[in-house]
Amino acid sequence: QVQLVESGGGLVQTGGSLRLSCAASGRTFSGYTMGWFRQAPGKEREFVAAIRWSGIFTYYADSMKGRFTISRDNAKNTMYLQMNSLKPEDTAVYYCAADPQSSSWYMRRYEYDYWGQGTQVTVSS
């Protein structure tokens, strides 16, 4: 089992920045693809970004490209999401997730076996 714990959420004004962290414990997440998803009230959980084990290959939803940066520190078993130029529509609960099989379908939430409890991000206008 892998336990994931997100942190770093909060309230920020439009145009501000936040850095989310996702700490993994339990089994090593060596080789895992890691992802960030978010869910706004009344909406489905949507893909934000994903990163392969090497850290070289990263993927983003179109609306996040250029504003969000995903990264990981395997030595610390931690993944990050740097969010800049935040907008009110970015308001959501942000979840980190781990995919042990490193599926090609990194944007599909059903490919991920482990999930954190989520951290709230609120962007005020």
Coordinates of N, CA and C in Angstrom, one line a residue:
Q1 N 0.8 -1.2 0.0 CA 0.0 0.0 0.0 C 0.9 1.2 0.0
V2 N 0.4 2.3 -0.6 CA 1.0 3.6 -0.7 C 0.0 4.6 -0.1
Q3 N 0.5 5.4 0.9 CA -0.3 6.4 1.4 C 0.2 7.7 0.9
L4 N -0.7 8.6 0.5 CA -0.4 9.9 -0.1 C -1.1 11.0 0.7
V5 N -0.3 12.0 1.0 CA -0.8 13.1 1.8 C -0.5 14.4 1.1
E6 N -1.5 15.2 0.7 CA -1.3 16.5 0.1 C -1.2 17.6 1.1
S7 N -0.5 18.6 0.7 CA -0.5 19.8 1.6 C -0.2 21.0 0.7
G8 N -0.4 22.2 1.3 CA 0.0 23.4 0.5 C -1.2 24.2 0.0
G9 N -2.4 23.6 0.1 CA -3.6 24.4 -0.4 C -3.9 25.6 0.5
G10 N -4.8 26.4 0.0 CA -5.2 27.6 0.8 C -5.9 28.6 0.0
L11 N -6.1 29.8 0.5 CA -6.8 30.9 -0.2 C -5.8 31.8 -0.8
V12 N -6.0 32.2 -2.0 CA -5.1 33.1 -2.7 C -5.9 34.0 -3.7
Q13 N -5.4 35.1 -3.9 CA -6.1 36.0 -4.8 C -5.7 35.7 -6.3
T14 N -6.6 36.1 -7.2 CA -6.4 36.0 -8.6 C -5.0 36.5 -9.0
G15 N -4.3 35.7 -9.8 CA -2.9 36.0 -10.2 C -1.9 35.5 -9.2
G16 N -2.3 35.0 -8.1 CA -1.3 34.5 -7.1 C -0.8 33.1 -7.4
S17 N 0.0 32.6 -6.5 CA 0.7 31.3 -6.7 C 0.5 30.5 -5.4
L18 N 0.6 29.2 -5.6 CA 0.6 28.2 -4.6 C 1.5 27.0 -5.0
R19 N 2.1 26.4 -4.0 CA 2.8 25.1 -4.3 C 2.2 24.0 -3.5
L20 N 1.7 23.0 -4.2 CA 1.2 21.9 -3.5 C 2.3 20.8 -3.4
S21 N 2.2 20.0 -2.3 CA 3.1 18.9 -2.2 C 2.3 17.6 -2.0
C22 N 2.9 16.5 -2.3 CA 2.2 15.2 -2.1 C 3.3 14.3 -1.6
A23 N 3.2 13.9 -0.4 CA 4.2 13.0 0.3 C 3.7 11.6 0.3
A24 N 4.5 10.7 -0.2 CA 4.2 9.3 -0.3 C 4.9 8.5 0.8
S25 N 4.2 7.5 1.4 CA 4.8 6.7 2.4 C 4.3 5.3 2.2
G26 N 4.8 4.3 2.9 CA 4.4 2.9 2.7 C 5.4 2.3 1.7
R27 N 4.8 1.6 0.7 CA 5.7 1.1 -0.3 C 6.3 2.2 -1.1
T28 N 7.5 2.0 -1.6 CA 8.2 2.9 -2.4 C 7.4 3.2 -3.7
F29 N 7.4 4.4 -4.1 CA 6.7 4.7 -5.4 C 7.7 4.7 -6.5
S30 N 8.7 3.9 -6.4 CA 9.7 3.8 -7.5 C 9.0 3.2 -8.7
G31 N 9.2 3.9 -9.8 CA 8.6 3.4 -11.1 C 7.2 3.9 -11.3
Y32 N 6.5 4.5 -10.3 CA 5.2 4.9 -10.4 C 5.1 6.2 -11.3
T33 N 4.0 6.3 -12.0 CA 3.6 7.6 -12.6 C 2.7 8.3 -11.5
M34 N 3.0 9.5 -11.3 CA 2.2 10.3 -10.3 C 1.4 11.4 -11.0
G35 N 0.2 11.7 -10.5 CA -0.6 12.7 -11.1 C -1.3 13.6 -10.2
W36 N -1.7 14.7 -10.7 CA -2.6 15.6 -9.9 C -3.9 15.7 -10.6
F37 N -5.0 15.7 -9.9 CA -6.4 15.8 -10.4 C -7.0 16.9 -9.5
R38 N -8.1 17.4 -10.0 CA -8.9 18.4 -9.2 C -10.4 18.2 -9.4
Q39 N -11.1 18.6 -8.4 CA -12.6 18.5 -8.4 C -13.2 19.7 -7.8
A40 N -14.0 20.4 -8.7 CA -14.7 21.6 -8.2 C -16.1 21.1 -7.8
P41 N -16.8 21.9 -7.0 CA -18.2 21.5 -6.6 C -19.1 21.3 -7.7
G42 N -19.8 20.2 -7.7 CA -20.7 19.9 -8.8 C -20.1 19.4 -10.1
K43 N -18.8 19.2 -10.1 CA -18.1 18.8 -11.3 C -17.4 17.5 -11.1
E44 N -17.0 16.8 -12.2 CA -16.3 15.6 -12.2 C -14.8 15.9 -11.9
R45 N -14.2 14.9 -11.3 CA -12.7 15.0 -11.1 C -12.0 15.1 -12.4
E46 N -11.1 16.1 -12.6 CA -10.5 16.2 -13.9 C -8.9 16.2 -13.7
F47 N -8.3 15.8 -14.8 CA -6.9 15.7 -14.9 C -6.2 17.1 -14.9
V48 N -5.1 17.2 -14.1 CA -4.4 18.4 -14.1 C -3.0 18.2 -14.7
A49 N -2.2 17.3 -14.2 CA -0.9 17.0 -14.7 C -0.4 15.7 -14.2
A50 N 0.6 15.1 -14.9 CA 1.2 13.9 -14.5 C 2.7 13.9 -14.8
I51 N 3.4 13.0 -14.1 CA 4.8 13.0 -14.3 C 5.3 11.5 -14.2
R52 N 6.2 11.1 -15.1 CA 6.7 9.8 -15.1 C 7.8 9.6 -14.0
W53 N 8.2 8.4 -13.7 CA 9.2 8.2 -12.6 C 10.4 9.0 -12.8
S54 N 10.9 9.1 -14.1 CA 12.2 9.7 -14.3 C 12.1 11.2 -14.1
G55 N 10.9 11.8 -14.1 CA 10.8 13.2 -13.9 C 11.0 13.9 -15.3
I56 N 11.4 13.2 -16.3 CA 11.7 13.9 -17.6 C 10.4 14.1 -18.3
F57 N 9.5 13.2 -18.3 CA 8.2 13.3 -19.0 C 7.1 13.8 -18.2
T58 N 6.6 14.9 -18.6 CA 5.5 15.5 -17.9 C 4.3 15.9 -18.8
Y59 N 3.1 15.9 -18.3 CA 2.0 16.1 -19.1 C 1.0 17.0 -18.4
Y60 N 0.3 17.8 -19.2 CA -0.6 18.8 -18.6 C -1.9 18.9 -19.3
A61 N -3.0 19.2 -18.6 CA -4.2 19.6 -19.3 C -4.0 20.9 -19.9
D62 N -4.7 21.1 -21.0 CA -4.4 22.3 -21.8 C -4.6 23.6 -21.0
S63 N -5.6 23.7 -20.2 CA -5.8 24.9 -19.4 C -4.8 25.2 -18.4
M64 N -3.9 24.2 -18.1 CA -2.8 24.4 -17.1 C -1.5 24.7 -17.7
K65 N -1.3 24.4 -19.0 CA 0.0 24.6 -19.6 C 0.4 26.0 -19.5
G66 N 1.7 26.2 -19.1 CA 2.3 27.5 -19.0 C 2.0 28.1 -17.7
R67 N 1.1 27.6 -16.9 CA 0.8 28.2 -15.6 C 1.2 27.2 -14.4
F68 N 1.1 25.9 -14.7 CA 1.4 24.9 -13.6 C 2.6 24.1 -14.0
T69 N 3.4 23.7 -13.0 CA 4.6 22.9 -13.2 C 4.6 21.8 -12.2
I70 N 4.6 20.6 -12.8 CA 4.7 19.4 -11.9 C 6.1 18.9 -11.8
S71 N 6.5 18.4 -10.7 CA 7.9 17.9 -10.5 C 7.8 16.9 -9.3
R72 N 8.9 16.2 -9.2 CA 9.0 15.2 -8.1 C 10.5 15.0 -7.7
D73 N 10.6 14.7 -6.4 CA 11.9 14.4 -5.8 C 11.8 12.9 -5.3
N74 N 12.3 12.0 -6.1 CA 12.2 10.6 -5.7 C 12.9 10.2 -4.4
A75 N 14.0 10.9 -4.1 CA 14.7 10.7 -2.9 C 13.9 11.0 -1.7
K76 N 13.0 12.0 -1.8 CA 12.1 12.4 -0.7 C 10.7 11.8 -0.8
N77 N 10.5 11.0 -1.9 CA 9.1 10.4 -2.1 C 8.1 11.5 -2.1
T78 N 8.4 12.6 -2.8 CA 7.5 13.7 -2.8 C 7.3 14.3 -4.2
M79 N 6.0 14.7 -4.5 CA 5.7 15.3 -5.8 C 5.2 16.7 -5.5
Y80 N 5.4 17.6 -6.5 CA 5.0 19.0 -6.3 C 4.1 19.4 -7.4
L81 N 3.3 20.5 -7.2 CA 2.6 21.2 -8.2 C 2.7 22.7 -7.9
Q82 N 3.5 23.3 -8.7 CA 3.7 24.8 -8.6 C 2.6 25.4 -9.5
M83 N 1.8 26.2 -8.9 CA 0.6 26.8 -9.6 C 0.8 28.3 -9.6
N84 N 0.9 28.9 -10.8 CA 1.1 30.4 -10.9 C -0.1 30.9 -11.7
S85 N -0.2 32.2 -11.7 CA -1.3 32.9 -12.4 C -2.6 32.3 -12.1
L86 N -2.9 32.1 -10.9 CA -4.2 31.4 -10.5 C -5.4 32.2 -10.9
K87 N -6.4 31.5 -11.3 CA -7.7 32.1 -11.6 C -8.8 31.5 -10.7
P88 N -9.9 32.2 -10.6 CA -11.0 31.7 -9.8 C -11.5 30.3 -10.3
E89 N -11.4 30.0 -11.6 CA -11.8 28.7 -12.1 C -10.9 27.6 -11.7
D90 N -9.8 28.0 -11.1 CA -8.9 26.9 -10.5 C -9.3 26.5 -9.1
T91 N -10.3 27.1 -8.6 CA -10.8 26.7 -7.3 C -11.3 25.3 -7.3
A92 N -10.8 24.4 -6.4 CA -11.2 23.0 -6.4 C -10.4 22.3 -5.3
V93 N -10.8 21.1 -5.0 CA -10.0 20.2 -4.2 C -9.0 19.5 -5.1
Y94 N -7.7 19.6 -4.7 CA -6.7 19.0 -5.6 C -6.2 17.7 -4.9
Y95 N -6.2 16.7 -5.7 CA -5.8 15.3 -5.3 C -4.5 14.9 -6.0
C96 N -3.6 14.2 -5.2 CA -2.5 13.5 -5.9 C -2.9 12.0 -6.0
A97 N -2.3 11.4 -7.0 CA -2.6 10.0 -7.2 C -1.3 9.3 -7.7
A98 N -1.3 8.0 -7.5 CA -0.2 7.2 -8.0 C -0.6 6.0 -8.8
D99 N 0.0 5.8 -9.9 CA -0.3 4.7 -10.8 C 0.9 3.7 -10.9
P100 N 0.9 2.6 -10.2 CA 2.0 1.7 -10.2 C 2.3 1.1 -11.6
Q101 N 1.3 1.0 -12.5 CA 1.6 0.4 -13.8 C 2.0 1.4 -14.8
S102 N 2.1 2.7 -14.4 CA 2.5 3.7 -15.4 C 1.8 3.5 -16.7
S103 N 0.5 3.6 -16.7 CA -0.3 3.4 -17.9 C -0.1 4.5 -18.9
S104 N -0.3 4.2 -20.1 CA -0.2 5.3 -21.2 C -1.3 6.3 -21.0
W105 N -2.4 5.9 -20.3 CA -3.6 6.7 -20.1 C -3.5 7.5 -18.9
Y106 N -2.5 8.3 -18.7 CA -2.2 9.1 -17.5 C -3.2 10.1 -17.2
M107 N -4.1 10.5 -18.2 CA -5.1 11.5 -17.9 C -6.4 10.9 -17.4
R108 N -6.5 9.6 -17.3 CA -7.7 8.9 -16.9 C -7.6 8.5 -15.4
R109 N -8.5 9.0 -14.6 CA -8.3 8.8 -13.1 C -8.4 7.4 -12.8
Y110 N -9.1 6.6 -13.6 CA -9.3 5.1 -13.2 C -8.0 4.3 -13.4
E111 N -7.0 5.0 -13.9 CA -5.7 4.3 -14.1 C -4.9 4.3 -12.8
Y112 N -5.3 5.2 -11.9 CA -4.5 5.4 -10.6 C -5.1 4.6 -9.5
D113 N -4.2 3.9 -8.8 CA -4.7 3.0 -7.7 C -4.7 3.7 -6.3
Y114 N -3.9 4.7 -6.1 CA -3.8 5.3 -4.8 C -4.1 6.8 -4.9
W115 N -4.8 7.3 -3.9 CA -5.2 8.6 -3.9 C -5.0 9.3 -2.5
G116 N -4.7 10.5 -2.5 CA -4.6 11.3 -1.3 C -6.0 11.8 -0.9
Q117 N -6.1 12.5 0.2 CA -7.4 12.9 0.8 C -7.8 14.3 0.2
G118 N -6.9 14.9 -0.5 CA -7.2 16.2 -1.2 C -6.8 17.4 -0.3
T119 N -6.5 18.5 -1.0 CA -6.3 19.8 -0.4 C -7.0 20.9 -1.1
Q120 N -7.7 21.7 -0.4 CA -8.5 22.8 -1.0 C -7.7 23.9 -1.4
V121 N -8.0 24.3 -2.7 CA -7.4 25.6 -3.2 C -8.6 26.5 -3.6
T122 N -8.5 27.7 -3.1 CA -9.6 28.7 -3.3 C -8.9 29.9 -3.9
V123 N -9.4 30.4 -5.0 CA -8.8 31.6 -5.7 C -9.9 32.6 -5.7
S124 N -9.7 33.7 -5.0 CA -10.7 34.8 -4.9 C -10.5 35.8 -6.0
S125 N -11.6 36.3 -6.5 CA -11.6 37.3 -7.6 C -11.4 38.7 -7.1

